[in-house]
PDB file of C-alpha atoms in Angstrom:
ATOM      1  CA  MET Q   1      13.534   4.981   7.061  1.00 51.00           C
ATOM      2  CA  THR Q   2      12.227   8.528   6.665  1.00 64.00           C
ATOM      3  CA  PRO Q   3       8.505   8.677   7.519  1.00 76.00           C
ATOM      4  CA  PRO Q   4       6.138   9.711   4.703  1.00 87.00           C
ATOM      5  CA  HIS Q   5       5.548  13.443   4.427  1.00 93.00           C
ATOM      6  CA  PHE Q   6       1.771  14.004   4.615  1.00 94.00           C
ATOM      7  CA  THR Q   7       0.891  10.879   2.625  1.00 91.00           C
ATOM      8  CA  GLU Q   8      -1.927   8.480   3.503  1.00 93.00           C
ATOM      9  CA  PRO Q   9      -3.765   5.457   2.020  1.00 92.00           C
ATOM     10  CA  THR Q  10      -6.047   6.274  -0.904  1.00 94.00           C
ATOM     11  CA  THR Q  11      -8.983   4.001  -0.010  1.00 93.00           C
ATOM     12  CA  GLY Q  12     -11.455   6.832   0.523  1.00 94.00           C
ATOM     13  CA  TYR Q  13     -10.372   9.062  -2.347  1.00 97.00           C
ATOM     14  CA  TRP Q  14     -12.131   9.587  -5.701  1.00 97.00           C
ATOM     15  CA  GLN Q  15     -15.493   8.564  -4.217  1.00 98.00           C
ATOM     16  CA  GLN Q  16     -17.394  11.839  -4.350  1.00 97.00           C
ATOM     17  CA  ILE Q  17     -17.379  15.273  -5.935  1.00 97.00           C
ATOM     18  CA  LEU Q  18     -17.689  18.076  -3.405  1.00 96.00           C
ATOM     19  CA  PRO Q  19     -19.135  21.603  -3.555  1.00 95.00           C
ATOM     20  CA  ALA Q  20     -16.777  24.501  -4.212  1.00 91.00           C
ATOM     21  CA  ALA Q  21     -16.879  25.500  -0.526  1.00 89.00           C
ATOM     22  CA  ALA Q  22     -14.912  22.351   0.323  1.00 85.00           C
ATOM     23  CA  ALA Q  23     -11.873  23.442  -1.690  1.00 84.00           C
ATOM     24  CA  GLY Q  24      -9.900  24.918   1.191  1.00 82.00           C
ATOM     25  CA  PRO Q  25      -6.897  27.229   0.635  1.00 82.00           C
ATOM     26  CA  ALA Q  26      -6.332  28.278  -2.964  1.00 84.00           C
ATOM     27  CA  ASP Q  27      -2.538  28.157  -2.768  1.00 89.00           C
ATOM     28  CA  GLY Q  28      -1.965  25.556  -0.075  1.00 88.00           C
ATOM     29  CA  PRO Q  29      -0.232  24.257   1.750  1.00 95.00           C
ATOM     30  CA  TRP Q  30      -2.260  21.083   1.310  1.00 96.00           C
ATOM     31  CA  GLN Q  31      -1.587  18.080   3.445  1.00 94.00           C
ATOM     32  CA  TYR Q  32      -3.052  14.752   2.298  1.00 95.00           C
ATOM     33  CA  GLY Q  33      -5.306  15.832  -0.566  1.00 96.00           C
ATOM     34  CA  TYR Q  34      -5.257  18.392  -3.376  1.00 96.00           C
ATOM     35  CA  PRO Q  35      -8.596  20.005  -4.376  1.00 96.00           C
ATOM     36  CA  ALA Q  36      -8.885  19.810  -8.177  1.00 96.00           C
ATOM     37  CA  HIS Q  37     -11.439  22.290  -9.508  1.00 95.00           C
ATOM     38  CA  LEU Q  38     -13.905  21.076 -12.132  1.00 97.00           C
ATOM     39  CA  PRO Q  39     -15.335  23.382 -14.829  1.00 95.00           C
ATOM     40  CA  ASP Q  40     -18.678  23.632 -12.994  1.00 93.00           C
ATOM     41  CA  GLY Q  41     -16.983  24.870  -9.809  1.00 93.00           C
ATOM     42  CA  ARG Q  42     -17.136  21.634  -7.855  1.00 96.00           C
ATOM     43  CA  VAL Q  43     -14.075  19.913  -6.416  1.00 96.00           C
ATOM     44  CA  LEU Q  44     -12.560  16.445  -6.653  1.00 97.00           C
ATOM     45  CA  VAL Q  45     -10.006  15.855  -3.904  1.00 97.00           C
ATOM     46  CA  LEU Q  46      -6.990  13.930  -5.204  1.00 97.00           C
ATOM     47  CA  PRO Q  47      -4.593  12.017  -2.939  1.00 97.00           C
ATOM     48  CA  ILE Q  48      -1.101  13.427  -2.775  1.00 96.00           C
ATOM     49  CA  ARG Q  49       1.537  10.794  -3.561  1.00 94.00           C
ATOM     50  CA  GLN Q  50       5.118  11.373  -2.481  1.00 94.00           C
ATOM     51  CA  MET Q  51       7.648  10.468  -5.200  1.00 92.00           C
ATOM     52  CA  ALA Q  52       9.781   7.469  -4.228  1.00 86.00           C
ATOM     53  CA  GLY Q  53      12.987   8.772  -5.776  1.00 85.00           C
ATOM     54  CA  GLN Q  54      12.372  12.416  -4.870  1.00 91.00           C
ATOM     55  CA  PRO Q  55      10.697  12.491  -1.437  1.00 91.00           C
ATOM     56  CA  ASP Q  56      10.490  16.286  -1.473  1.00 94.00           C
ATOM     57  CA  HIS Q  57       8.302  16.099  -4.606  1.00 95.00           C
ATOM     58  CA  ALA Q  58       4.781  14.736  -5.024  1.00 96.00           C
ATOM     59  CA  VAL Q  59       1.897  14.434  -7.457  1.00 95.00           C
ATOM     60  CA  ALA Q  60      -1.845  14.522  -6.901  1.00 96.00           C
ATOM     61  CA  SER Q  61      -3.191  11.478  -8.674  1.00 94.00           C
ATOM     62  CA  LEU Q  62      -6.311  10.037 -10.270  1.00 96.00           C
ATOM     63  CA  ILE Q  63      -6.801   6.274 -10.593  1.00 96.00           C
ATOM     64  CA  CYS Q  64     -10.162   6.100 -12.254  1.00 95.00           C
ATOM     65  CA  ASN Q  65     -10.743   2.351 -11.936  1.00 96.00           C
ATOM     66  CA  GLN Q  66     -10.729   2.858  -8.163  1.00 97.00           C
ATOM     67  CA  ALA Q  67     -13.190   5.761  -8.323  1.00 97.00           C
ATOM     68  CA  ALA Q  68     -16.916   5.719  -7.650  1.00 98.00           C
ATOM     69  CA  LEU Q  69     -18.961   5.094 -10.773  1.00 98.00           C
ATOM     70  CA  ASP Q  70     -20.797   8.387 -10.281  1.00 98.00           C
ATOM     71  CA  VAL Q  71     -17.444  10.211 -10.284  1.00 98.00           C
ATOM     72  CA  ILE Q  72     -16.387   8.507 -13.523  1.00 98.00           C
ATOM     73  CA  ASP Q  73     -19.732   9.309 -15.133  1.00 98.00           C
ATOM     74  CA  THR Q  74     -19.431  12.969 -14.158  1.00 98.00           C
ATOM     75  CA  LEU Q  75     -15.859  13.294 -15.415  1.00 98.00           C
ATOM     76  CA  GLY Q  76     -16.781  11.515 -18.651  1.00 98.00           C
ATOM     77  CA  GLU Q  77     -19.701  13.858 -19.263  1.00 98.00           C
ATOM     78  CA  LEU Q  78     -17.570  16.942 -18.568  1.00 98.00           C
ATOM     79  CA  LEU Q  79     -14.943  15.583 -20.940  1.00 98.00           C
ATOM     80  CA  ALA Q  80     -17.562  15.052 -23.636  1.00 98.00           C
ATOM     81  CA  GLU Q  81     -18.587  18.698 -23.271  1.00 98.00           C
ATOM     82  CA  ARG Q  82     -14.975  19.731 -23.867  1.00 98.00           C
ATOM     83  CA  LEU Q  83     -14.705  17.590 -26.997  1.00 98.00           C
ATOM     84  CA  ALA Q  84     -18.157  18.239 -28.476  1.00 98.00           C
ATOM     85  CA  PRO Q  85     -17.130  21.377 -30.445  1.00 98.00           C
ATOM     86  CA  LEU Q  86     -14.641  19.247 -32.407  1.00 98.00           C
ATOM     87  CA  GLN Q  87     -17.508  17.137 -33.807  1.00 98.00           C
ATOM     88  CA  PRO Q  88     -15.522  13.889 -34.049  1.00 98.00           C
ATOM     89  CA  GLU Q  89     -16.780  10.928 -36.029  1.00 98.00           C
ATOM     90  CA  VAL Q  90     -14.928   8.395 -33.865  1.00 98.00           C
ATOM     91  CA  VAL Q  91     -13.816   8.189 -30.227  1.00 98.00           C
ATOM     92  CA  VAL Q  92     -10.624   6.167 -29.730  1.00 98.00           C
ATOM     93  CA  GLY Q  93      -9.984   4.824 -26.219  1.00 98.00           C
ATOM     94  CA  VAL Q  94      -6.376   4.773 -25.016  1.00 96.00           C
ATOM     95  CA  PRO Q  95      -5.448   1.848 -22.743  1.00 94.00           C
ATOM     96  CA  THR Q  96      -5.722   1.184 -20.028  1.00 91.00           C
ATOM     97  CA  LEU Q  97      -7.615   3.743 -17.959  1.00 95.00           C
ATOM     98  CA  GLY Q  98      -8.772   5.817 -20.910  1.00 96.00           C
ATOM     99  CA  LEU Q  99     -11.156   2.966 -21.700  1.00 97.00           C
ATOM    100  CA  SER Q 100     -13.129   3.897 -18.565  1.00 97.00           C
ATOM    101  CA  PHE Q 101     -14.030   7.269 -20.086  1.00 98.00           C
ATOM    102  CA  ALA Q 102     -14.218   6.575 -23.823  1.00 98.00           C
ATOM    103  CA  PRO Q 103     -17.670   4.865 -23.790  1.00 98.00           C
ATOM    104  CA  ILE Q 104     -19.174   7.678 -21.717  1.00 98.00           C
ATOM    105  CA  VAL Q 105     -17.752  10.304 -24.061  1.00 98.00           C
ATOM    106  CA  ALA Q 106     -18.910   8.444 -27.176  1.00 98.00           C
ATOM    107  CA  ARG Q 107     -22.454   7.971 -25.894  1.00 98.00           C
ATOM    108  CA  ARG Q 108     -22.696  11.630 -24.868  1.00 98.00           C
ATOM    109  CA  LEU Q 109     -21.526  12.654 -28.362  1.00 98.00           C
ATOM    110  CA  GLY Q 110     -24.208  10.498 -29.973  1.00 98.00           C
ATOM    111  CA  LEU Q 111     -21.881   7.743 -31.168  1.00 98.00           C
ATOM    112  CA  SER Q 112     -22.781   4.059 -30.914  1.00 98.00           C
ATOM    113  CA  ARG Q 113     -19.317   2.565 -30.343  1.00 98.00           C
ATOM    114  CA  ILE Q 114     -15.680   3.314 -29.622  1.00 98.00           C
ATOM    115  CA  VAL Q 115     -12.448   2.097 -31.164  1.00 98.00           C
ATOM    116  CA  PRO Q 116     -10.316   0.640 -28.354  1.00 97.00           C
ATOM    117  CA  LEU Q 117      -6.548   0.448 -28.574  1.00 96.00           C
ATOM    118  CA  GLY Q 118      -4.703  -2.197 -26.554  1.00 93.00           C
ATOM    119  CA  TYR Q 119      -1.367  -3.227 -25.112  1.00 90.00           C
ATOM    120  CA  SER Q 120      -1.928  -6.958 -25.628  1.00 80.00           C
ATOM    121  CA  ARG Q 121      -0.770  -8.234 -29.022  1.00 82.00           C
ATOM    122  CA  LYS Q 122      -3.180 -10.785 -30.532  1.00 85.00           C
ATOM    123  CA  PHE Q 123      -1.765 -13.246 -33.041  1.00 86.00           C
ATOM    124  CA  TRP Q 124      -3.560 -11.601 -35.989  1.00 83.00           C
ATOM    125  CA  TYR Q 125      -2.232  -8.123 -35.216  1.00 80.00           C
ATOM    126  CA  ASP Q 126       0.129  -6.275 -37.543  1.00 82.00           C
ATOM    127  CA  GLU Q 127       3.224  -4.576 -36.118  1.00 82.00           C
ATOM    128  CA  ALA Q 128       2.713  -1.829 -38.688  1.00 79.00           C
ATOM    129  CA  LEU Q 129      -0.425  -0.862 -36.726  1.00 80.00           C
ATOM    130  CA  SER Q 130       1.420  -0.345 -33.446  1.00 82.00           C
ATOM    131  CA  GLY Q 131       3.607   2.195 -31.722  1.00 83.00           C
ATOM    132  CA  ALA Q 132       6.239   2.156 -28.971  1.00 84.00           C
ATOM    133  CA  VAL Q 133       5.116   3.549 -25.623  1.00 83.00           C
ATOM    134  CA  GLN Q 134       7.355   4.937 -22.906  1.00 66.00           C
ATOM    135  CA  SER Q 135       6.155   6.822 -19.858  1.00 55.00           C
ATOM    136  CA  ILE Q 136       6.961   7.602 -16.248  1.00 50.00           C
ATOM    137  CA  THR Q 137       5.291   4.379 -15.113  1.00 45.00           C
ATOM    138  CA  THR Q 138       6.709   2.269 -17.980  1.00 47.00           C
ATOM    139  CA  PRO Q 139      10.262   3.600 -18.447  1.00 48.00           C
ATOM    140  CA  THR Q 140      11.677   0.473 -20.067  1.00 51.00           C
ATOM    141  CA  ALA Q 141      11.494  -0.143 -23.794  1.00 57.00           C
ATOM    142  CA  GLY Q 142       9.334  -2.859 -25.330  1.00 67.00           C
ATOM    143  CA  LYS Q 143       5.765  -1.826 -24.552  1.00 84.00           C
ATOM    144  CA  ARG Q 144       3.620  -1.156 -27.608  1.00 91.00           C
ATOM    145  CA  VAL Q 145       0.095   0.072 -28.257  1.00 92.00           C
ATOM    146  CA  TYR Q 146      -1.902  -1.720 -30.962  1.00 91.00           C
ATOM    147  CA  LEU Q 147      -4.824  -1.086 -33.258  1.00 95.00           C
ATOM    148  CA  ASP Q 148      -6.703  -4.257 -34.210  1.00 95.00           C
ATOM    149  CA  PRO Q 149      -6.442  -4.510 -38.045  1.00 95.00           C
ATOM    150  CA  ASN Q 150     -10.149  -5.348 -38.148  1.00 96.00           C
ATOM    151  CA  LEU Q 151     -10.882  -1.872 -36.805  1.00 97.00           C
ATOM    152  CA  LEU Q 152      -8.747  -0.030 -39.341  1.00 97.00           C
ATOM    153  CA  PRO Q 153     -11.741   0.815 -41.600  1.00 97.00           C
ATOM    154  CA  LEU Q 154     -13.371   2.567 -38.641  1.00 98.00           C
ATOM    155  CA  VAL Q 155     -10.574   5.158 -38.356  1.00 98.00           C
ATOM    156  CA  ARG Q 156      -9.109   5.463 -41.865  1.00 98.00           C
ATOM    157  CA  GLY Q 157     -10.259   8.755 -43.366  1.00 98.00           C
ATOM    158  CA  LYS Q 158     -12.195   9.651 -40.200  1.00 98.00           C
ATOM    159  CA  ARG Q 159     -12.088  12.625 -37.833  1.00 98.00           C
ATOM    160  CA  VAL Q 160     -11.179  11.134 -34.460  1.00 98.00           C
ATOM    161  CA  VAL Q 161     -10.472  12.123 -30.883  1.00 98.00           C
ATOM    162  CA  LEU Q 162      -8.333  10.190 -28.443  1.00 98.00           C
ATOM    163  CA  VAL Q 163      -9.598   9.742 -24.879  1.00 98.00           C
ATOM    164  CA  ASP Q 164      -7.318   8.936 -21.939  1.00 97.00           C
ATOM    165  CA  ASP Q 165      -7.475   9.350 -18.183  1.00 97.00           C
ATOM    166  CA  ALA Q 166      -4.517  11.726 -17.877  1.00 96.00           C
ATOM    167  CA  VAL Q 167      -1.627  13.393 -19.642  1.00 96.00           C
ATOM    168  CA  SER Q 168       1.601  13.823 -17.697  1.00 92.00           C
ATOM    169  CA  SER Q 169       4.846  13.191 -19.575  1.00 88.00           C
ATOM    170  CA  GLY Q 170       3.194  13.397 -23.009  1.00 91.00           C
ATOM    171  CA  SER Q 171       5.017  10.271 -24.198  1.00 86.00           C
ATOM    172  CA  THR Q 172       2.105   7.899 -23.612  1.00 89.00           C
ATOM    173  CA  ILE Q 173      -0.316   9.867 -25.781  1.00 93.00           C
ATOM    174  CA  ALA Q 174       2.218  10.555 -28.550  1.00 93.00           C
ATOM    175  CA  ALA Q 175       2.403   6.887 -29.614  1.00 92.00           C
ATOM    176  CA  PRO Q 176      -1.332   6.364 -30.308  1.00 95.00           C
ATOM    177  CA  TRP Q 177      -1.518   9.829 -31.891  1.00 96.00           C
ATOM    178  CA  ASN Q 178       1.230   8.896 -34.345  1.00 95.00           C
ATOM    179  CA  LEU Q 179      -0.323   5.483 -34.906  1.00 95.00           C
ATOM    180  CA  LEU Q 180      -3.724   6.881 -35.843  1.00 97.00           C
ATOM    181  CA  GLU Q 181      -2.296   9.477 -38.195  1.00 97.00           C
ATOM    182  CA  ALA Q 182      -0.207   6.776 -39.894  1.00 95.00           C
ATOM    183  CA  ALA Q 183      -3.401   4.723 -40.238  1.00 96.00           C
ATOM    184  CA  GLY Q 184      -5.044   7.553 -42.167  1.00 97.00           C
ATOM    185  CA  ALA Q 185      -7.108   9.207 -39.432  1.00 98.00           C
ATOM    186  CA  THR Q 186      -7.320  12.928 -38.749  1.00 98.00           C
ATOM    187  CA  VAL Q 187      -6.718  13.427 -35.028  1.00 98.00           C
ATOM    188  CA  LEU Q 188      -8.748  16.436 -33.947  1.00 98.00           C
ATOM    189  CA  GLY Q 189      -7.545  16.352 -30.375  1.00 97.00           C
ATOM    190  CA  VAL Q 190      -7.047  14.443 -27.160  1.00 98.00           C
ATOM    191  CA  GLY Q 191      -9.429  14.503 -24.228  1.00 98.00           C
ATOM    192  CA  VAL Q 192      -8.217  13.676 -20.721  1.00 98.00           C
ATOM    193  CA  ALA Q 193      -9.738  13.935 -17.289  1.00 98.00           C
ATOM    194  CA  MET Q 194      -6.518  15.228 -15.726  1.00 98.00           C
ATOM    195  CA  CYS Q 195      -3.668  17.384 -17.033  1.00 97.00           C
ATOM    196  CA  GLN Q 196      -0.765  16.758 -14.656  1.00 95.00           C
ATOM    197  CA  GLY Q 197       1.918  19.422 -14.663  1.00 93.00           C
ATOM    198  CA  ARG Q 198       3.050  20.958 -17.975  1.00 92.00           C
ATOM    199  CA  ARG Q 199       5.873  18.680 -19.108  1.00 92.00           C
ATOM    200  CA  TRP Q 200       3.509  17.090 -21.615  1.00 95.00           C
ATOM    201  CA  ALA Q 201       3.148  20.374 -23.500  1.00 95.00           C
ATOM    202  CA  GLU Q 202       6.886  20.530 -24.119  1.00 94.00           C
ATOM    203  CA  VAL Q 203       7.017  16.909 -25.298  1.00 92.00           C
ATOM    204  CA  LEU Q 204       4.034  17.233 -27.647  1.00 95.00           C
ATOM    205  CA  GLY Q 205       5.015  20.626 -29.048  1.00 96.00           C
ATOM    206  CA  PRO Q 206       2.869  23.758 -29.405  1.00 96.00           C
ATOM    207  CA  GLN Q 207       0.544  22.493 -32.149  1.00 97.00           C
ATOM    208  CA  ARG Q 208      -0.412  19.233 -30.496  1.00 97.00           C
ATOM    209  CA  ALA Q 209      -0.447  20.736 -27.000  1.00 97.00           C
ATOM    210  CA  ALA Q 210      -3.147  23.157 -28.179  1.00 97.00           C
ATOM    211  CA  GLN Q 211      -5.238  20.129 -29.142  1.00 98.00           C
ATOM    212  CA  VAL Q 212      -5.269  18.653 -25.620  1.00 98.00           C
ATOM    213  CA  PHE Q 213      -8.505  19.196 -23.689  1.00 98.00           C
ATOM    214  CA  GLY Q 214      -8.662  18.411 -19.980  1.00 98.00           C
ATOM    215  CA  VAL Q 215     -11.354  18.508 -17.327  1.00 98.00           C
ATOM    216  CA  PHE Q 216      -9.060  19.624 -14.495  1.00 97.00           C
ATOM    217  CA  ASP Q 217      -5.413  20.431 -13.762  1.00 96.00           C
ATOM    218  CA  SER Q 218      -3.179  18.734 -11.208  1.00 96.00           C
ATOM    219  CA  PRO Q 219       0.065  20.589 -10.427  1.00 94.00           C
ATOM    220  CA  LEU Q 220       3.374  19.043  -9.471  1.00 95.00           C
ATOM    221  CA  LEU Q 221       4.016  19.592  -5.766  1.00 97.00           C
ATOM    222  CA  GLN Q 222       6.942  20.200  -3.442  1.00 96.00           C
ATOM    223  CA  ALA Q 223       7.253  19.682   0.293  1.00 96.00           C
ATOM    224  CA  VAL Q 224       7.099  22.437   2.889  1.00 96.00           C
ATOM    225  CA  PRO Q 225       6.938  21.888   6.657  1.00 96.00           C
ATOM    226  CA  GLU Q 226       3.148  22.339   6.707  1.00 95.00           C
ATOM    227  CA  GLY Q 227       2.430  20.004   3.796  1.00 96.00           C
ATOM    228  CA  TRP Q 228       2.663  20.507   0.036  1.00 97.00           C
ATOM    229  CA  VAL Q 229       2.586  23.501  -2.308  1.00 96.00           C
ATOM    230  CA  ARG Q 230       2.822  23.924  -6.080  1.00 95.00           C
ATOM    231  CA  ARG Q 231       6.302  23.199  -7.335  1.00 93.00           C
ATOM    232  CA  ALA Q 232       8.147  26.365  -8.352  1.00 80.00           C
TER     233      ALA Q 232
END
């Protein structure tokens, strides 16, 4: 078996935000962690994960339910600042990890609640208020995202923003976006902590891509002898 190329356990990652001086080289190569730059100049070091099917490629990842609460609070507040100019009436949380940020964003925007979407179908749900989801991590068909029918009055005719942890392929966010518009909401934009690569912009198209607001960018990476650099 080929040994991992500059990949290590993620136990200590996502636990603190560092000053800008800790960023290291601007263009790499990076070895085990990628320094993601936040809007205020600070840095969150993301673990570099080697792709199983393409060992010469890697991503720098965020798993927010493994992060320190202070880190999540900070990212949520920065995300709220990005979304505030849109003046949404409703914050919609995208499952699963987007629900970590949605309450922070809503509170910062002066809202008293969120509208959570879910992947679990309750017996009173309506298939008409659902959408098919397919992503890198869920490539098989059959997964759906649902809006509880009881929450429909909270989004119909309202100006809403979607909140998720990340956008990568673009497919995961397209389903709830379509669902909300079909339910009568006006989707002002999508807020994410991390924009990973740029494939999502192609999938969403120019108009929707311009409505995506992220806190930081995470490039796709490729292997070099000294570590990892941005993929060409």
